[in-house]
Short mmCIF file of C-alpha atoms and ligand atoms in Angstrom, two decimals:
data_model
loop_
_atom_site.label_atom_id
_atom_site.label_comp_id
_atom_site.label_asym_id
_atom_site.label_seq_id
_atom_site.Cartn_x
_atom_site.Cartn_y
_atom_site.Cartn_z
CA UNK A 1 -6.06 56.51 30.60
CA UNK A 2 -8.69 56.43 33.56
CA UNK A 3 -12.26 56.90 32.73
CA UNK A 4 -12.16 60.34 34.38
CA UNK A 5 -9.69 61.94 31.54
CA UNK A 6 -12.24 60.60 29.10
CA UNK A 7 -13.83 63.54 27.28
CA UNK A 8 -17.47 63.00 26.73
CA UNK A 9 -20.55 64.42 24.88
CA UNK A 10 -23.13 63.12 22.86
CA UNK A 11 -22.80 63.78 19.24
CA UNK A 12 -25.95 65.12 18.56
CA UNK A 13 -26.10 67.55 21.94
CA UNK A 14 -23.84 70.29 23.12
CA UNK A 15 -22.08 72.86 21.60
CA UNK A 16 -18.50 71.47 19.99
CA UNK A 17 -18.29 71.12 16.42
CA UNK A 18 -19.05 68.14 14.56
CA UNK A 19 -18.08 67.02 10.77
CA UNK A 20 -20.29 65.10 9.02
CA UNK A 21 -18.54 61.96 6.89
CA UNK A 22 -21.48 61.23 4.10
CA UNK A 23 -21.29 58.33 1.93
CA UNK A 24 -21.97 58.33 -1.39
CA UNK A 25 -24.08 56.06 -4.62
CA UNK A 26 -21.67 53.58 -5.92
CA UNK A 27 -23.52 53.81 -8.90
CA UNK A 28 -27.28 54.11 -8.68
CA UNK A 29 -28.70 57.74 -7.79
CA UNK A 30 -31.55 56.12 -5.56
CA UNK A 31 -28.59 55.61 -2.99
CA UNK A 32 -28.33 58.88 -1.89
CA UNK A 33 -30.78 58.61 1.33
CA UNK A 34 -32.63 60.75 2.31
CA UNK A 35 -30.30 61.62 5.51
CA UNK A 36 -27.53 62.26 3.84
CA UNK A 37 -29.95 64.93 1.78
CA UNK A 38 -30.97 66.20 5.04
CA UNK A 39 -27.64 66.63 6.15
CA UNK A 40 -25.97 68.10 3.11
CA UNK A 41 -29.39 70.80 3.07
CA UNK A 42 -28.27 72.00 6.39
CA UNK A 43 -24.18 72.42 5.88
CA UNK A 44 -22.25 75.60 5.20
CA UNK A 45 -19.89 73.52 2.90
CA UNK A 46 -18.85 70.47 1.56
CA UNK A 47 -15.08 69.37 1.57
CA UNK A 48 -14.56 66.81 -1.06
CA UNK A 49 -12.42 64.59 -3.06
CA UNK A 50 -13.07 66.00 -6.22
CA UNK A 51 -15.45 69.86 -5.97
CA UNK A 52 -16.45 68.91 -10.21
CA UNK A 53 -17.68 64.93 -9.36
CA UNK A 54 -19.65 66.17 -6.09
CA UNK A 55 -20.84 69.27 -7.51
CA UNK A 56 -22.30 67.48 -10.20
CA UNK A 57 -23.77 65.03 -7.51
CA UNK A 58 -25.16 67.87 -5.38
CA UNK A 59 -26.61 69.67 -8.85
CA UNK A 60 -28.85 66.40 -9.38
CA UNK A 61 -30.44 66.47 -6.00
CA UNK A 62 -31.22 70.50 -6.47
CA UNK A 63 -28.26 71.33 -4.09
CA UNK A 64 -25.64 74.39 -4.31
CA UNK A 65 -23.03 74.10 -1.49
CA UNK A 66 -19.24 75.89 -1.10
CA UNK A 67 -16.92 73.15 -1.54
CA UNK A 68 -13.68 72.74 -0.10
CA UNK A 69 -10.92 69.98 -2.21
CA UNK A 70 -9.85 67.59 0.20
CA UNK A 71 -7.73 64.85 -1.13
CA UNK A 72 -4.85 62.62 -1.28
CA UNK A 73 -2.40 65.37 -2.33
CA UNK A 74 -3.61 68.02 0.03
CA UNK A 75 -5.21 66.09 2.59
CA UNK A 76 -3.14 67.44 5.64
CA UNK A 77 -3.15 70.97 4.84
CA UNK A 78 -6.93 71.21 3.69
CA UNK A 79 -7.75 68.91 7.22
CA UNK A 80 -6.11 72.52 9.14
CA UNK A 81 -8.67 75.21 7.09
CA UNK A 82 -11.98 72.47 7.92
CA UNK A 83 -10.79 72.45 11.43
CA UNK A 84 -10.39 76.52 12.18
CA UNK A 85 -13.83 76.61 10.02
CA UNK A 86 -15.33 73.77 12.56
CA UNK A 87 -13.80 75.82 15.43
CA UNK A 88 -15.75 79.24 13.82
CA UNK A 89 -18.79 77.36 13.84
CA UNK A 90 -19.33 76.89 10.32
CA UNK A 91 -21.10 73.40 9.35
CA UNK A 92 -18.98 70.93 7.48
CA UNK A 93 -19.86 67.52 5.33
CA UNK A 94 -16.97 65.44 3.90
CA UNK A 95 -17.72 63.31 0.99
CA UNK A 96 -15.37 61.47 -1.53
CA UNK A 97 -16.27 60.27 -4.80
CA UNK A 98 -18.15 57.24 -4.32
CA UNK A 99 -18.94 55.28 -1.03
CA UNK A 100 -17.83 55.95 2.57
CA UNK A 101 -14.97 58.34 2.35
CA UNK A 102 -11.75 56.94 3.85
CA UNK A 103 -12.46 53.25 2.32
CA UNK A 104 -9.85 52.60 -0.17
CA UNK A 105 -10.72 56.75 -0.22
CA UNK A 106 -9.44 59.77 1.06
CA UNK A 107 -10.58 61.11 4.07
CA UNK A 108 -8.84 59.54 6.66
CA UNK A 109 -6.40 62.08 8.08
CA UNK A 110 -8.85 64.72 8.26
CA UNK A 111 -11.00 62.06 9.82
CA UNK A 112 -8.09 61.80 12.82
CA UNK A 113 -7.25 64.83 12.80
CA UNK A 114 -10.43 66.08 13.86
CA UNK A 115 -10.76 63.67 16.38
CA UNK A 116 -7.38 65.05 17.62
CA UNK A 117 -8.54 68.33 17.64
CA UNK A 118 -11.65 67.44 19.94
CA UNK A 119 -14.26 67.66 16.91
CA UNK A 120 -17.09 65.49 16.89
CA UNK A 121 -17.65 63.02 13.88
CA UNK A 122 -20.68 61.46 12.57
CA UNK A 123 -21.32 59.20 9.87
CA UNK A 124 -24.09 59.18 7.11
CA UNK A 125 -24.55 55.67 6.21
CA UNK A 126 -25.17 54.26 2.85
CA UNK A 127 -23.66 52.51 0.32
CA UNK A 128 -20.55 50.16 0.25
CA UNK A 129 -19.30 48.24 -2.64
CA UNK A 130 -17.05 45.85 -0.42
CA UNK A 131 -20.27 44.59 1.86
CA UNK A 132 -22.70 45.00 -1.38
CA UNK A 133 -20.42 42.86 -3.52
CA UNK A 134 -19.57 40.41 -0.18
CA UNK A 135 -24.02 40.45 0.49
CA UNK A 136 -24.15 39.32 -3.36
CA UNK A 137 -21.27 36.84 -3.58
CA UNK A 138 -23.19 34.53 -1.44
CA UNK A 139 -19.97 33.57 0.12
CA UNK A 140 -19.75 33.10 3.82
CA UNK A 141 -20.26 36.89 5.25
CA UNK A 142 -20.10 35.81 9.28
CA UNK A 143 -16.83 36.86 9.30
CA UNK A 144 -15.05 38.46 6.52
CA UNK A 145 -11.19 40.47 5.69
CA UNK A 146 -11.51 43.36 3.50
CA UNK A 147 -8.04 43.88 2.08
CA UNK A 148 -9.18 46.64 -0.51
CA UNK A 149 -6.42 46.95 -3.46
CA UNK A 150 -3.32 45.14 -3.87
CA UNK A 151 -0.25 46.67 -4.21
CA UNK A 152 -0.19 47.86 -8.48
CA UNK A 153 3.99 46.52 -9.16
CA UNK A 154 3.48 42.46 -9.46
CA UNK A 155 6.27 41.60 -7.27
CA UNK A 156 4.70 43.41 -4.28
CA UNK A 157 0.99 41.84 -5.17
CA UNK A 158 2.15 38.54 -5.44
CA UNK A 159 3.96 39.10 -1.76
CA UNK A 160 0.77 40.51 -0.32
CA UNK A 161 -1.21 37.60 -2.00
CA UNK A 162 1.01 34.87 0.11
CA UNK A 163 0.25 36.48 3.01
CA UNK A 164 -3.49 36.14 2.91
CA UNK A 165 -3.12 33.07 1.37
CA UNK A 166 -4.34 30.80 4.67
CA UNK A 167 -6.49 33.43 6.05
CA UNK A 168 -9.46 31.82 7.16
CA UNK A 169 -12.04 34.06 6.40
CA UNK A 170 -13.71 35.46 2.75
CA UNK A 171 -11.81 37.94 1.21
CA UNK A 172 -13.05 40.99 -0.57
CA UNK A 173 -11.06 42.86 -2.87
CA UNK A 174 -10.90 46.05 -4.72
CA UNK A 175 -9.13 46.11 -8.10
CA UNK A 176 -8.76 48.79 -11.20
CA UNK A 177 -9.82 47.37 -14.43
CA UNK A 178 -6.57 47.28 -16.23
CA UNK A 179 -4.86 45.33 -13.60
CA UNK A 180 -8.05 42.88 -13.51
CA UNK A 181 -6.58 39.88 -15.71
CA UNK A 182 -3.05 39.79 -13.85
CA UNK A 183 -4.59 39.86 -10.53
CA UNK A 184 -6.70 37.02 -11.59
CA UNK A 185 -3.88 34.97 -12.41
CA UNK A 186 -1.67 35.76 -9.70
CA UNK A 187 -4.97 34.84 -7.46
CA UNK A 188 -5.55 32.01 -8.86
CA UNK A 189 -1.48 30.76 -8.35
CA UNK A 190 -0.71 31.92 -5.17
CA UNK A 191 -4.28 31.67 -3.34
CA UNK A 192 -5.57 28.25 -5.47
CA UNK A 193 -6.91 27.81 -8.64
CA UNK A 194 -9.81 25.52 -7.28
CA UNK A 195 -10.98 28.26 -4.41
CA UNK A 196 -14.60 29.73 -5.36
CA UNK A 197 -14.52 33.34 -6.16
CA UNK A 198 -17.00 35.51 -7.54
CA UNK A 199 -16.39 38.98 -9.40
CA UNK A 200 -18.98 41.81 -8.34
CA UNK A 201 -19.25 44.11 -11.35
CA UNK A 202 -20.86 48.01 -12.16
CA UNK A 203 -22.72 46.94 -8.84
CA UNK A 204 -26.36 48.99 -8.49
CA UNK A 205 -25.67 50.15 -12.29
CA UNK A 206 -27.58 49.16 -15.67
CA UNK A 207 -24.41 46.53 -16.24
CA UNK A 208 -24.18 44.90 -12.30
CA UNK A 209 -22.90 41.32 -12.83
CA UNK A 210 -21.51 38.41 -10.31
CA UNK A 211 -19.29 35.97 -12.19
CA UNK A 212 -18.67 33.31 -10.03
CA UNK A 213 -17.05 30.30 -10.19
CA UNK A 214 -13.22 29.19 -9.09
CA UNK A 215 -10.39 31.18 -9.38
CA UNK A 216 -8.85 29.29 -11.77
CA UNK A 217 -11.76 29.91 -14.12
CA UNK A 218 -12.03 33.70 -13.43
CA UNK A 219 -7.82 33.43 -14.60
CA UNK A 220 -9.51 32.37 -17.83
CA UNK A 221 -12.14 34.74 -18.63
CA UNK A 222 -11.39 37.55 -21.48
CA UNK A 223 -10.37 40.33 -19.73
CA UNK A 224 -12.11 42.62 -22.50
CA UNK A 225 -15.47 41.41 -20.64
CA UNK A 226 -13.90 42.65 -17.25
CA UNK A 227 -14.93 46.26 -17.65
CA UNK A 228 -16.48 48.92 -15.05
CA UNK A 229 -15.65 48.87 -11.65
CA UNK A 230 -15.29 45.42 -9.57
CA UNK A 231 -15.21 44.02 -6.32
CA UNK A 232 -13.47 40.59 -5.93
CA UNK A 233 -14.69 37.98 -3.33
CA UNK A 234 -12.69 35.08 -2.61
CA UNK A 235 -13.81 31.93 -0.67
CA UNK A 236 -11.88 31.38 2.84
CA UNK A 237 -9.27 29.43 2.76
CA UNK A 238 -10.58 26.13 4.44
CA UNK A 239 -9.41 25.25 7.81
CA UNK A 240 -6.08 23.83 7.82
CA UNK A 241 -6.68 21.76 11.09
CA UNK A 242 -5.55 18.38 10.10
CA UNK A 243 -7.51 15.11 10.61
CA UNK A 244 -6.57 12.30 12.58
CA UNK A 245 -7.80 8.28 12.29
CA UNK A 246 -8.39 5.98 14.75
CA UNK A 247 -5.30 3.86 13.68
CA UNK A 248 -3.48 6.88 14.41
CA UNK A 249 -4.70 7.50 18.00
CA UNK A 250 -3.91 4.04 18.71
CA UNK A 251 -0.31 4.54 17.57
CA UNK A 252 -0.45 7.52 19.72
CA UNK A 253 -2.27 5.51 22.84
CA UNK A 254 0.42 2.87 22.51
CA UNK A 255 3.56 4.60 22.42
CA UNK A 256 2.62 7.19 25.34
CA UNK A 257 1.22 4.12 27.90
CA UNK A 258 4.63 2.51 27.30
CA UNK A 259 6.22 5.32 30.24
CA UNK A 260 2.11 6.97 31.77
CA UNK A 261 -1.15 5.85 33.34
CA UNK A 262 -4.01 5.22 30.63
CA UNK A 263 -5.52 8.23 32.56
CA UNK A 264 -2.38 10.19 31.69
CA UNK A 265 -1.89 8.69 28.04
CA UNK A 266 -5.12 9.54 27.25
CA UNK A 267 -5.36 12.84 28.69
CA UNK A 268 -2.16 13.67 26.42
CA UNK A 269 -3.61 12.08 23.58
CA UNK A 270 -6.88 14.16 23.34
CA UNK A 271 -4.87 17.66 24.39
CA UNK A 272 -2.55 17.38 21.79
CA UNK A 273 -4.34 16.27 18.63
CA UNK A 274 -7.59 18.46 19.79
CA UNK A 275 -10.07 15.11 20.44
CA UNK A 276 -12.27 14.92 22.60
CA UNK A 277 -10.97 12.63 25.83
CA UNK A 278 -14.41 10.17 25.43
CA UNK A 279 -13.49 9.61 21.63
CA UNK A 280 -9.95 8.67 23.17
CA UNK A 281 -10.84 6.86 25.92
CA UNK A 282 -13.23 4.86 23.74
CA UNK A 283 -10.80 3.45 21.09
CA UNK A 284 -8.05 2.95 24.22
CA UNK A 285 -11.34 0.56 25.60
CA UNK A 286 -11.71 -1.39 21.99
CA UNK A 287 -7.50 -1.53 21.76
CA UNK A 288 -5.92 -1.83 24.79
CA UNK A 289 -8.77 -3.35 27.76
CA UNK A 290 -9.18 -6.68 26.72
N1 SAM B 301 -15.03 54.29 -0.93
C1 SAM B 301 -15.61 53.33 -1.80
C2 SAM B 301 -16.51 52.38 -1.01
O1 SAM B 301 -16.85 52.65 0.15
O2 SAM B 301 -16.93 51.38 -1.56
C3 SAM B 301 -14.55 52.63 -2.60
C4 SAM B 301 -13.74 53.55 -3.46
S1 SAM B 301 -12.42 52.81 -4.30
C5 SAM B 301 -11.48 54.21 -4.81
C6 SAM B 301 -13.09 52.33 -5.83
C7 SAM B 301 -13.17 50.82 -5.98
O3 SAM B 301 -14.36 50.35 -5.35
C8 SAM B 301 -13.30 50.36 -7.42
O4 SAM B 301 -12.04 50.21 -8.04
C9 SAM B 301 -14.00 49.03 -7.27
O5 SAM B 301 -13.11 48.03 -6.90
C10 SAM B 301 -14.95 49.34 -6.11
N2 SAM B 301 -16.25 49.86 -6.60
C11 SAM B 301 -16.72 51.11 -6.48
N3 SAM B 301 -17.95 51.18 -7.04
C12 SAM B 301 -18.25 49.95 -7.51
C13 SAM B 301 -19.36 49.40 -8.21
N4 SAM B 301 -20.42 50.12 -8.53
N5 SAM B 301 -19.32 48.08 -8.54
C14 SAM B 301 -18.25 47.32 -8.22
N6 SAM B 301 -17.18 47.82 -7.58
C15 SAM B 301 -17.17 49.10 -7.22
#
């Protein structure tokens, strides 16, 4: 596509419609910011995951909106009727339950399809339990892979766990409560009972807990204590680059200068065992220069 078939206009200027993706508290009321407020004040109506759990929401802040269901059963048809509103002009806010819809949430495929259908989207930021539970963890949050849930049938979990398993980056998880104990377990087997983990729990509620400590301990704890809602952080995997001693390079050094130069032996050496060519060149001075 050349720059010139790029469509473009500010969200906040012109005259094409615009939906509004608002997250939500994951637990604590104070969450809702004052934005989002701001935002939801100003709409004609608010599609939703579930009209009861956002209604209530909306009641608390003083708010009485038209709602519009929007969720994973009816996502693609409801996504049509907030479009042709959008097109009419009317001014709509998507929410889901808790969080930023289309996270582990619905919200998604009206998402794209609006962006199909040349609507504008904006987001209302606020509150995330994957990056609050990954700030809290204390785990390394440079660089991160949020996976969400695992598959619910143990067969497929336990395939999805082996393919993370050397990802070298923290992992954040979602997880239901019942399923807490066996995920634990299977965590613990397949990713390594002795890699640090912490379990994020009821974050920004009365009960918010971290349990931390390795996953072979969290594949211990009483899964009656596991209640509320969790997140599940799990330490990278650490780097599977493997180390190499000096005896080593001078096997190396002395089997390569048997058919090339030192300059080419060494050279070799460092490229293919990822040393730097003065730590080579060194020990082929102490070994082979007399
Ligand atoms: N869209 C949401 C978001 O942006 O965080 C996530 C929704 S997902 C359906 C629900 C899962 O998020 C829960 O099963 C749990 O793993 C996590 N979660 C939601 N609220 C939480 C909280 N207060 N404390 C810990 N985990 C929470």
């Amino acid at each position: 596509m050349t720059a010139a078939m790029i469509n473009r206009e500010l969200n906040f200027f012109g005259n094409s419609p615009l939906l509004y993706l608002i997250a939500t508290p994951i637990g604590n009321l104070g969450e809702m910011t004052p934005r989002a407020l701001e935002v939801l004040k100003e709409i004609d109506y608010v599609a939703c995951e579930d009209t009861r759990n956002s209604g209530s929401l909306l009641k608390k802040f003083g708010l009485d909106k038209q709602f519009i269901s929007c969720h994973e059963h009816n996502e693609e048809e409801a996504s049509q009727k907030i479009i042709s509103l959008l097109k009419e002009g009317k001014k709509i806010a998507y929410m889901s339950d808790a969080g930023y819809p289309t996270v582990s949430d619905p919200g998604e495929r009206l998402t794209k399809r609006c962006i199909e259908a040349g609507i504008k989207v904006s987001v209302v930021n606020g509150p995330s339990a994957a990056i609050c539970g990954l700030v809290g963890s204390g785990l390394e949050a440079d660089h991160f892979y949020f996976y969400g849930f695992l598959p619910s049938k143990p067969s497929a979990r336990k395939k999805e766990l082996e393919s993370l398993k050397a990802r070298e980056d923290t992992i954040v998880f979602y997880e239901a409560p019942h399923r807490i104990g066996a995920t634990l377990k299977d965590m613990s087997s397949i990713l390594g009972g002795d890699r640090k983990a912490v379990i994020a729990r009821e974050l920004t509620k009365q009960h918010e807990e971290y349990i931390r400590g390795t996953l072979g301990e969290m594949a211990e704890l009483d899964e009656s204590t596991l209640i509320g809602e969790m997140v599940i952080i799990v330490e990278k995997q650490k780097s599977t680059a493997k180390t190499i001693s000096n005896d080593e390079i001078v096997e190396i050094l002395k089997e390569k200068l048997e058919n090339l130069s030192s300059k080419e032996a060494i050279k070799e050496t460092a490229k293919e065992n990822d040393i730097p060519k003065n730590v080579v060149y060194d020990i082929y001075l102490k070994n082979f220069k007399d």
